[in-house]
mmCIF file of C-alpha atoms in Angstrom:
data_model
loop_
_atom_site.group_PDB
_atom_site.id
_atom_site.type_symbol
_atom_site.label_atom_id
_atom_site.label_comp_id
_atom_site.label_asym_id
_atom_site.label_seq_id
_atom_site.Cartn_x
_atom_site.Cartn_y
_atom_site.Cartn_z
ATOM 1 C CA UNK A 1 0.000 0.000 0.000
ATOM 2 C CA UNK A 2 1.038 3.572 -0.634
ATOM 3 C CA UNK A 3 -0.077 4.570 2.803
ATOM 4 C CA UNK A 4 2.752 2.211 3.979
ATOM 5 C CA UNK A 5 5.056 4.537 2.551
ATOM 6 C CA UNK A 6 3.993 7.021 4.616
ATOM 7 C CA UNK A 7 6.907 7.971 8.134
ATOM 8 C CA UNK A 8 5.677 6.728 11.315
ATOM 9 C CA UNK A 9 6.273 10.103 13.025
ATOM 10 C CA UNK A 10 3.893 11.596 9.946
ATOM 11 C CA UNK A 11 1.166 8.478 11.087
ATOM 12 C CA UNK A 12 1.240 9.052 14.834
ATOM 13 C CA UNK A 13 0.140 13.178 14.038
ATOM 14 C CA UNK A 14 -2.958 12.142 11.841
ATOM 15 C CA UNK A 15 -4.130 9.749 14.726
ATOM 16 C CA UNK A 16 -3.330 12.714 17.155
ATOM 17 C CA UNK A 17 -5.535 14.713 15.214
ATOM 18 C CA UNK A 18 -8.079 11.818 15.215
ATOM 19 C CA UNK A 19 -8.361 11.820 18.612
ATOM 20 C CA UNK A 20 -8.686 15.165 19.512
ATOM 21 C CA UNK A 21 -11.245 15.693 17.314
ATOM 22 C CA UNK A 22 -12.821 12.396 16.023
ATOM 23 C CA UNK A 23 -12.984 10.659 19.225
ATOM 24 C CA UNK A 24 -13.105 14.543 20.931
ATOM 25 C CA UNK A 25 -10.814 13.433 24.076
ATOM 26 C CA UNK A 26 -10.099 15.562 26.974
ATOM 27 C CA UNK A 27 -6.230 17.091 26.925
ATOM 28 C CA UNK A 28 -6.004 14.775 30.593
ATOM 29 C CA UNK A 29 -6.968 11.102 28.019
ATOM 30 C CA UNK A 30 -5.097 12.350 24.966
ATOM 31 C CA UNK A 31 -2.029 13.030 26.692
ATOM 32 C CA UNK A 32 -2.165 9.400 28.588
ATOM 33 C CA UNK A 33 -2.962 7.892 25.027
ATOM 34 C CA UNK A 34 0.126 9.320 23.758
ATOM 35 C CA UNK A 35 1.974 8.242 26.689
ATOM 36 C CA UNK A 36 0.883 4.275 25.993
ATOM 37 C CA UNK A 37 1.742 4.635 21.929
ATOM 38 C CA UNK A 38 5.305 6.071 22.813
ATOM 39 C CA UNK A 39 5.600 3.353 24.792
ATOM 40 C CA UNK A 40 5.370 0.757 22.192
ATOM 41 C CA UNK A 41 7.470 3.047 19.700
ATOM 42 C CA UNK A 42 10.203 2.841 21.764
ATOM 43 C CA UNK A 43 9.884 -1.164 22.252
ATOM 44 C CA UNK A 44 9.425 -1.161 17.917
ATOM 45 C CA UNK A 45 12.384 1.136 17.803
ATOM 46 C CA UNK A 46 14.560 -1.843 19.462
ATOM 47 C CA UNK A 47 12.696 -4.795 17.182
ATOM 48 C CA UNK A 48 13.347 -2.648 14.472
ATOM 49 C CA UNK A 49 10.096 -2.923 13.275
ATOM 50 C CA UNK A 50 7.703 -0.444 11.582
ATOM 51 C CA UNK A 51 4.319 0.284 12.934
ATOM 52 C CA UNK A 52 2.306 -0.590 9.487
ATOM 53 C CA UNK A 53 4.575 -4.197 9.916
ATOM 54 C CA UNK A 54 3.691 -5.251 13.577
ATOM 55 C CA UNK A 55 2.499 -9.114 14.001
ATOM 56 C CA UNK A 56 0.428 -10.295 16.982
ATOM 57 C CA UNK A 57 3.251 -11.817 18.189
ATOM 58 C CA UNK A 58 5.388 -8.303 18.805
ATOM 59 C CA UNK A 59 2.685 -7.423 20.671
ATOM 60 C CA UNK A 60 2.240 -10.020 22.993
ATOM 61 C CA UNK A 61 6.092 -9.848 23.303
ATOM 62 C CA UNK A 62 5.163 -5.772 24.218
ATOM 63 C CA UNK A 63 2.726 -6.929 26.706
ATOM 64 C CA UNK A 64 5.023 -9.877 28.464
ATOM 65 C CA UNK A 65 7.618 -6.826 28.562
ATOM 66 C CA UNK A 66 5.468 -4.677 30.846
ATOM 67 C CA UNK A 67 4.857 -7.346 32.838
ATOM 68 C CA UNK A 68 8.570 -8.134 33.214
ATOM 69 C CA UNK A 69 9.494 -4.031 34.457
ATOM 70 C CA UNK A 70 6.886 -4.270 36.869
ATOM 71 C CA UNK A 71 3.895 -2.737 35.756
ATOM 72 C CA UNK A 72 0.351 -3.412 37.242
ATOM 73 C CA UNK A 73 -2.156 -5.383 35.606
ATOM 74 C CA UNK A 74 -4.721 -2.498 35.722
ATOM 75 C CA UNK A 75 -1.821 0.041 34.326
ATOM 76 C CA UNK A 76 -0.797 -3.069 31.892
ATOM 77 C CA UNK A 77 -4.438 -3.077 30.539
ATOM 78 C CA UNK A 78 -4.544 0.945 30.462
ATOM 79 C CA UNK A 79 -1.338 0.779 28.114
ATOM 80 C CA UNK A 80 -3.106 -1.896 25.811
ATOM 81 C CA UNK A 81 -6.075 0.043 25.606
ATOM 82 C CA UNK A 82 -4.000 2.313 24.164
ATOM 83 C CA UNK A 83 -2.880 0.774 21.690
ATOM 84 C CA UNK A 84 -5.918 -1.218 20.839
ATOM 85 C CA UNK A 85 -7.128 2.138 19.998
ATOM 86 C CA UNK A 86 -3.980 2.712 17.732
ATOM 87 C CA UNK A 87 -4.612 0.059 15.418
ATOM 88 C CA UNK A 88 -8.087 0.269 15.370
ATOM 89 C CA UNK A 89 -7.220 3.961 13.812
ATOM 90 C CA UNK A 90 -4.981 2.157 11.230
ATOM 91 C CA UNK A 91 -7.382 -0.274 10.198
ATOM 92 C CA UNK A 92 -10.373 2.183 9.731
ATOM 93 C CA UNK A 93 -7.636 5.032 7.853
ATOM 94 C CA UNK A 94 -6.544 2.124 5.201
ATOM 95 C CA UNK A 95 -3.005 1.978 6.756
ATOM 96 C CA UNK A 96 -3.654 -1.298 7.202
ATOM 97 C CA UNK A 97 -5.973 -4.231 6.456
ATOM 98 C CA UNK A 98 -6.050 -5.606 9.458
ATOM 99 C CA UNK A 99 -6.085 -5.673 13.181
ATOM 100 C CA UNK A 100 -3.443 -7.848 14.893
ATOM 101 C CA UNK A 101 -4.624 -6.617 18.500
ATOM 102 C CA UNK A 102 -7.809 -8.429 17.850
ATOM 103 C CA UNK A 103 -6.647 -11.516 19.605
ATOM 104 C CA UNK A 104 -4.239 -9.487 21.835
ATOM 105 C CA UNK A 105 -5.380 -10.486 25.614
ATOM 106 C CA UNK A 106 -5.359 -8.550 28.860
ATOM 107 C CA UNK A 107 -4.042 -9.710 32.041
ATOM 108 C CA UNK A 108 -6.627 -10.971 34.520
ATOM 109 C CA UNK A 109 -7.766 -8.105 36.772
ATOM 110 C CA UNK A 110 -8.369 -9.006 40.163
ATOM 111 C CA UNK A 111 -11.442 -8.317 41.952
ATOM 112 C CA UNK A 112 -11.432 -4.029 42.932
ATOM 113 C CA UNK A 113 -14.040 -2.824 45.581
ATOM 114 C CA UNK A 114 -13.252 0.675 46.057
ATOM 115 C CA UNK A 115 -13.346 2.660 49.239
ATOM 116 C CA UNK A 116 -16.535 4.309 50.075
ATOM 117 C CA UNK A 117 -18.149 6.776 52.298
ATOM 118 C CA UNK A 118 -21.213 6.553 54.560
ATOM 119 C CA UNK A 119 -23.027 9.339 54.772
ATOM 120 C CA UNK A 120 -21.936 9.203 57.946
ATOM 121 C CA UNK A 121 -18.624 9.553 57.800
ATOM 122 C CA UNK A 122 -19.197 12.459 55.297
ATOM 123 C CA UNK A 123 -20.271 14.575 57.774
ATOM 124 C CA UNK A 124 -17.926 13.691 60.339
ATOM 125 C CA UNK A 125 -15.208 14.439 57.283
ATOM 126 C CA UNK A 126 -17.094 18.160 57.268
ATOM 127 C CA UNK A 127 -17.693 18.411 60.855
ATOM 128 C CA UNK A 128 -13.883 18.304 61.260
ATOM 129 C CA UNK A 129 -13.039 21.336 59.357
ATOM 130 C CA UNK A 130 -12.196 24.445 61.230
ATOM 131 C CA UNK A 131 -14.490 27.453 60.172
ATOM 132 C CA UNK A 132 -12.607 29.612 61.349
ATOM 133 C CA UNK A 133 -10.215 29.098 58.889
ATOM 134 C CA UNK A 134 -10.405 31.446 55.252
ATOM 135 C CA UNK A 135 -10.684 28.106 53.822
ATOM 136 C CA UNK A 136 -13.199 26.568 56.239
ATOM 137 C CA UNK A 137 -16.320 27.045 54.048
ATOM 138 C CA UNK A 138 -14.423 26.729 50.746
ATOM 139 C CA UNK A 139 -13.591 23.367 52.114
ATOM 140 C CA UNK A 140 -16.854 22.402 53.226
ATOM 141 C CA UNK A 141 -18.496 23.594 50.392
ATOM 142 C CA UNK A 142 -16.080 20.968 47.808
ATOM 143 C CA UNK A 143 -16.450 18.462 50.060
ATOM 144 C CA UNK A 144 -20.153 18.211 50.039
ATOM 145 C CA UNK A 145 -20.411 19.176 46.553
ATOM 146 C CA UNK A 146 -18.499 16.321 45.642
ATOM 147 C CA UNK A 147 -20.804 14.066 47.450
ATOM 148 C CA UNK A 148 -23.605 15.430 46.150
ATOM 149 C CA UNK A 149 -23.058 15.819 42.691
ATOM 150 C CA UNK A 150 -20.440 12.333 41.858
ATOM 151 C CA UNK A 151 -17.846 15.253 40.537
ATOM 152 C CA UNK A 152 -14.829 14.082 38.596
ATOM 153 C CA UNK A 153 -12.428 16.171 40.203
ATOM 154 C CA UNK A 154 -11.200 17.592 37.100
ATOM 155 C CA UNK A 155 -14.733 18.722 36.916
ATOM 156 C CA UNK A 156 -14.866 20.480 40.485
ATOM 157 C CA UNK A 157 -11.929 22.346 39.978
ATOM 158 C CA UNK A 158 -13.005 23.777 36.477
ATOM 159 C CA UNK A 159 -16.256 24.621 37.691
ATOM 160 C CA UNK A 160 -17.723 27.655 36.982
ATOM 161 C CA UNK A 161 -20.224 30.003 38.440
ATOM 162 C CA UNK A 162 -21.747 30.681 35.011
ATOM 163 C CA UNK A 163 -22.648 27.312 35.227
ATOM 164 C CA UNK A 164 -24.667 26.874 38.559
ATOM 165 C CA UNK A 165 -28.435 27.110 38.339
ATOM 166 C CA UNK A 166 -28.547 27.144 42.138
ATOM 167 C CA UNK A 167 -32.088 28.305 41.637
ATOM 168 C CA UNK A 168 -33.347 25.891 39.554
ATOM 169 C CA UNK A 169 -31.049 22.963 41.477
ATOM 170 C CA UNK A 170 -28.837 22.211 38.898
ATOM 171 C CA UNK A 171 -25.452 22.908 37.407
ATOM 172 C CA UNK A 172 -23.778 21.984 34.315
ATOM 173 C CA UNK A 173 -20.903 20.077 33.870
ATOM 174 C CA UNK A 174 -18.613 19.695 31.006
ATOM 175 C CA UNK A 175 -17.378 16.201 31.230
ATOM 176 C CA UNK A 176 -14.937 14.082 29.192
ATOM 177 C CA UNK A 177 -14.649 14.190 25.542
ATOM 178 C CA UNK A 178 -15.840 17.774 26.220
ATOM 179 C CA UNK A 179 -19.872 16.316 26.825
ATOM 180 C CA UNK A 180 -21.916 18.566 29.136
ATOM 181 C CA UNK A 181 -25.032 17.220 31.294
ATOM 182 C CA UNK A 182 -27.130 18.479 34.045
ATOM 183 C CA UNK A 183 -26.634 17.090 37.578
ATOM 184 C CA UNK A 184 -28.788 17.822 40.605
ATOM 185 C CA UNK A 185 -27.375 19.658 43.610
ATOM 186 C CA UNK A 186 -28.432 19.000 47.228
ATOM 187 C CA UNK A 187 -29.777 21.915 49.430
ATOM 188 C CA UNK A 188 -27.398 20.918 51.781
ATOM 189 C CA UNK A 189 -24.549 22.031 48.773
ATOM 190 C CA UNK A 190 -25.857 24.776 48.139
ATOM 191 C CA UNK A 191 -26.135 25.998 52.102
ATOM 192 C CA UNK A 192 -22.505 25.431 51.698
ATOM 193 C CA UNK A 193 -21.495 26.952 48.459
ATOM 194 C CA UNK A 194 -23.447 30.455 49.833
ATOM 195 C CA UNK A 195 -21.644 30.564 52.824
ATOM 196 C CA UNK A 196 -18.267 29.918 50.511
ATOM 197 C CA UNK A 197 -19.515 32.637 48.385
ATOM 198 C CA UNK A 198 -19.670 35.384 51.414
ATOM 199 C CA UNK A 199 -15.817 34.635 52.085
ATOM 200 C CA UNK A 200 -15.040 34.882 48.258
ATOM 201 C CA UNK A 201 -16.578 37.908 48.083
ATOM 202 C CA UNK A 202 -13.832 39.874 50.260
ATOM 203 C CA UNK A 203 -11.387 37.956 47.737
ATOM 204 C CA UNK A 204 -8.980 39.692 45.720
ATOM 205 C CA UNK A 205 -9.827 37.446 42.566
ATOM 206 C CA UNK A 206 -6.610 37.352 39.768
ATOM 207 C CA UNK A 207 -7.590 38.588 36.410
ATOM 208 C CA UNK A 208 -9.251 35.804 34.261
ATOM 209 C CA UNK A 209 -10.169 33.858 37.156
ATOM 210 C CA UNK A 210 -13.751 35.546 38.162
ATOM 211 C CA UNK A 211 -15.724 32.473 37.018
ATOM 212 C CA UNK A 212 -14.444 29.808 39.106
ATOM 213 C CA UNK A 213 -16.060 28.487 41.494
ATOM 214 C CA UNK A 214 -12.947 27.311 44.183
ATOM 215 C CA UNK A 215 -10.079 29.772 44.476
ATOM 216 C CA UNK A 216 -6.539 29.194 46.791
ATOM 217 C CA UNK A 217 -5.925 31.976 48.417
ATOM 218 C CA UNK A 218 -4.118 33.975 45.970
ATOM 219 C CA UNK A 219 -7.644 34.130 44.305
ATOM 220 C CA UNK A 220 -7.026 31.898 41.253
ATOM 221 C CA UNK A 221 -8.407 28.386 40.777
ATOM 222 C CA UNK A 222 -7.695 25.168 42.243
ATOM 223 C CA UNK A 223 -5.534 22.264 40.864
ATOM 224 C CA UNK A 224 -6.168 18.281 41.326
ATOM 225 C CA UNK A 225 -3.376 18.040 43.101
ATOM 226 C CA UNK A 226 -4.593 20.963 45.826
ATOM 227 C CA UNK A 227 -7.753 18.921 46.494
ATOM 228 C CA UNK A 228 -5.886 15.736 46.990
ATOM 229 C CA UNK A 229 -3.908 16.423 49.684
ATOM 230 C CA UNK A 230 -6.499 19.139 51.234
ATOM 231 C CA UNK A 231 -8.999 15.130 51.270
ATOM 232 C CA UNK A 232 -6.100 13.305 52.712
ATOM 233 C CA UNK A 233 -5.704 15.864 55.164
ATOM 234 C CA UNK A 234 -8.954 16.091 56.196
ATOM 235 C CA UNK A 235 -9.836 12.917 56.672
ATOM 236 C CA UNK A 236 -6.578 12.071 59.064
ATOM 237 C CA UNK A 237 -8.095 15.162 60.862
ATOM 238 C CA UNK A 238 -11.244 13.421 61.246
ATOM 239 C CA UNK A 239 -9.629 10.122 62.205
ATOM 240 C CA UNK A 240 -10.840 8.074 58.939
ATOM 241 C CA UNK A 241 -8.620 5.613 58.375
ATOM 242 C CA UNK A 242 -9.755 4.536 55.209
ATOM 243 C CA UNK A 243 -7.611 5.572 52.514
ATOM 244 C CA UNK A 244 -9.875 8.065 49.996
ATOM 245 C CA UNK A 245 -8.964 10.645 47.961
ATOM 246 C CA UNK A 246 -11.210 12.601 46.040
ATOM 247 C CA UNK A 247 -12.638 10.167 43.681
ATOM 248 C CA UNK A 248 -14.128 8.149 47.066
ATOM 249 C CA UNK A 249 -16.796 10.891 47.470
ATOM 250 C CA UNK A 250 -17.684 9.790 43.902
ATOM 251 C CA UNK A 251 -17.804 6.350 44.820
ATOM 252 C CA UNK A 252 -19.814 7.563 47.683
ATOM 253 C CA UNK A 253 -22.411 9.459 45.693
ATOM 254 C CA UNK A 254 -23.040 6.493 43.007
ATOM 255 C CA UNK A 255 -22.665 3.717 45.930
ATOM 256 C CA UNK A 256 -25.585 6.147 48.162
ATOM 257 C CA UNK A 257 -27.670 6.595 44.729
ATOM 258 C CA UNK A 258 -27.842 2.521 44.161
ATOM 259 C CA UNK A 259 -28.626 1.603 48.089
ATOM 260 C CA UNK A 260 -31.585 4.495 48.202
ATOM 261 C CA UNK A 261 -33.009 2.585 45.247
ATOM 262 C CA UNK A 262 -32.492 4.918 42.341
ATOM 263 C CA UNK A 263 -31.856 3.101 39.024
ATOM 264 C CA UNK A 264 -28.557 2.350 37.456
ATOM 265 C CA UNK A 265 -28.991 4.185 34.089
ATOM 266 C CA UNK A 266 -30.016 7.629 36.321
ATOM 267 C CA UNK A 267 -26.462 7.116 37.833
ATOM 268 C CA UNK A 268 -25.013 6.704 34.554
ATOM 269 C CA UNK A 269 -26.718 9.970 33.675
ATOM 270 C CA UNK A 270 -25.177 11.680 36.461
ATOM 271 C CA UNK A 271 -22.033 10.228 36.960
ATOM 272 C CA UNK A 272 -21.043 10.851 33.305
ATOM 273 C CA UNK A 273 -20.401 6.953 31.811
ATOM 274 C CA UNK A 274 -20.712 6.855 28.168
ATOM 275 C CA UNK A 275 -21.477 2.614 29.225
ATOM 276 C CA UNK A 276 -23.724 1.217 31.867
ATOM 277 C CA UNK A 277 -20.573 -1.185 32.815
ATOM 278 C CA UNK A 278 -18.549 1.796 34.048
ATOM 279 C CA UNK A 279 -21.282 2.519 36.713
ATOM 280 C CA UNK A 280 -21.558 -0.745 37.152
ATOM 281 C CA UNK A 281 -18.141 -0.801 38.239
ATOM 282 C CA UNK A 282 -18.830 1.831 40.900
ATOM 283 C CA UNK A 283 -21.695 0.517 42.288
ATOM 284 C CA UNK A 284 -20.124 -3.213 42.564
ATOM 285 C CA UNK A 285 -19.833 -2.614 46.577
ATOM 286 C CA UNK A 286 -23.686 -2.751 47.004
ATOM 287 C CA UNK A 287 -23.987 -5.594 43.602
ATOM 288 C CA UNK A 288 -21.806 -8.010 45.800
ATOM 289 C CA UNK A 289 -24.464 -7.037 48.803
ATOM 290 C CA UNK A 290 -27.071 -7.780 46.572
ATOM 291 C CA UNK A 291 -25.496 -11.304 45.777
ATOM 292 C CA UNK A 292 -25.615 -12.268 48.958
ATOM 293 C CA UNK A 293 -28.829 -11.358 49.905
ATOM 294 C CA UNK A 294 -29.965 -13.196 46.860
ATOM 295 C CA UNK A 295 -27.507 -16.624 47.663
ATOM 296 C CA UNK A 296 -28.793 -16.682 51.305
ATOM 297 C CA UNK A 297 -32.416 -15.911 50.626
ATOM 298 C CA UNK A 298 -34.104 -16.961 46.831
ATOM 299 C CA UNK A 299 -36.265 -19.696 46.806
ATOM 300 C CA UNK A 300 -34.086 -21.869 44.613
ATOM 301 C CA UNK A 301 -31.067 -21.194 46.893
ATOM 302 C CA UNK A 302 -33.157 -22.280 49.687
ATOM 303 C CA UNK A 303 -34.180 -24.829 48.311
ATOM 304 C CA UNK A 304 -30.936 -26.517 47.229
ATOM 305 C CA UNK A 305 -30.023 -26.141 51.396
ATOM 306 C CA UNK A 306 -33.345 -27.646 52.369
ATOM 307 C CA UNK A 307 -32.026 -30.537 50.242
ATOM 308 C CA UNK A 308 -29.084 -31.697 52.023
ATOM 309 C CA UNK A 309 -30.354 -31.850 55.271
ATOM 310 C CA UNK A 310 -33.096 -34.585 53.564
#
């Protein structure tokens, strides 16, 4: 094929460009994408083998490889993902005919419950904050916003007041692959967000930054990072021993949502998942509940025990 002819370096650019704005990926998923393709350039580079050439059996040699340096399954089947995606891109562009990741396998992920939140201990995680702090309320206020909403926490810290309908009960988040939705906000939020708002009001706010919602206090807006350790923090000061981080108040919200009896494709709505098996990936805690109850107390089940006591 002509295509063939074609410089890696010059192939690697168009499927940039297809993901950014094809597949319309945030800058956070492009960059890891690239991250997993340079990856297996690099291992090419040493086989001395062109992308448009690569066998199955490269890359299951790739795969055994970042086994051997001592990367994690879960990590291992990011990177693969990755490059599942590559080929797919080469395959549907007419670089290639076919797909030799088709029959590429993943390790074997164990079992993953993660960490959760009862409402309870949300509130002894806010009840531990000092108000009289300047960051008190601003602390309070992410905290149960988090909680309440199922935030991504790349979505808290580019929030924006332009986008609360605090009125109405709502505000609008723009989500990965740049897709906005409308998720609910608790009273109890928005109690805290208003008394945020009367210490960011004495703020000196940084050019360009008016329209965030969470400022440090230099008065421009948060980072990740910031809200990490300001979590971690909080919850030693609260003596939770659980290890969370912000993504456990999502957990929380999604884990909450499923127990009060609200229906999974509702959380999908909310939480953001383009597929019903991400959410059901959050909500596995109270699934594996559910299992149980359903082992120890369905007819059949009981049943099958009444039998071997005959």
């Amino acid at each position: 094929m002509e295509e063939s002819k074609k410089p890696q370096e010059r192939i690697i650019k168009e499927y940039v460009r297809y993901l950014k704005l094809e597949r319309n990926m945030s800058a956070n998923t492009l960059e890891a994408y690239q991250r997993d393709v340079e990856k297996l350039l690099v291992f090419l580079a040493r086989e001395q083998k062109h992308l448009l050439d690569v066998e199955l059996s490269d890359l299951q040699t790739f795969a055994a490889g970042l086994h051997d340096i001592g990367i994690g399954p879960r990590s291992q089947c990011r990177i693969l993902s990755g490059v599942r995606s590559l080929f797919h891109f080469l395959q549907l562009d007419g670089y290639r005919d076919d797909d030799p990741t088709e029959l590429l396998e993943s390790p074997v992920l164990g079992e993953h419950l993660p960490e959760v939140l009862s409402t309870a201990e949300v509130d002894q995680l806010e009840a531990s904050i000092d108000l009289s702090k300047w960051e008190g309320h601003r602390n309070r206020a992410i905290i149960e916003v988090l909680f309440s909403c199922g935030l991504r926490v790349t979505e808290l810290v580019t929030l924006q007041l332009s986008n609360l309908y605090l009125k109405e009960g709502f505000v609008r988040i723009m989500g990965k692959g740049s897709k906005e939705r409308l998720v609910p906000i608790s009273k109890q939020a928005i109690q805290e967000l208003d008394y945020w708002f009367d210490d960011r009001r004495q703020m000196n706010i940084k050019p360009g930054e008016e329209d965030y919602v969470f400022l440090n206090r230099r008065g421009a807006h948060l980072t990740r990072v910031m809200i990490l350790i300001m979590i971690k923090r909080q919850a030693e000061t609260a003596g939770i021993t659980k290890t969370i981080s912000p993504h456990t108040l999502r957990h929380s919200f999604a884990t909450a949502l499923l127990e009060g009896g609200a229906d999974l494709r509702a959380i999908q709505a909310m939480l953001g998942h383009e597929s019903i098996g991400t959410t059901e990936i959050y909500t596995h805690i109270d699934t594996t509940t559910l299992r149980k109850e359903i082992l120890e107390h369905h007819p059949r089940n009981m049943m099958k025990e009444g039998s071997k006591s005959l």
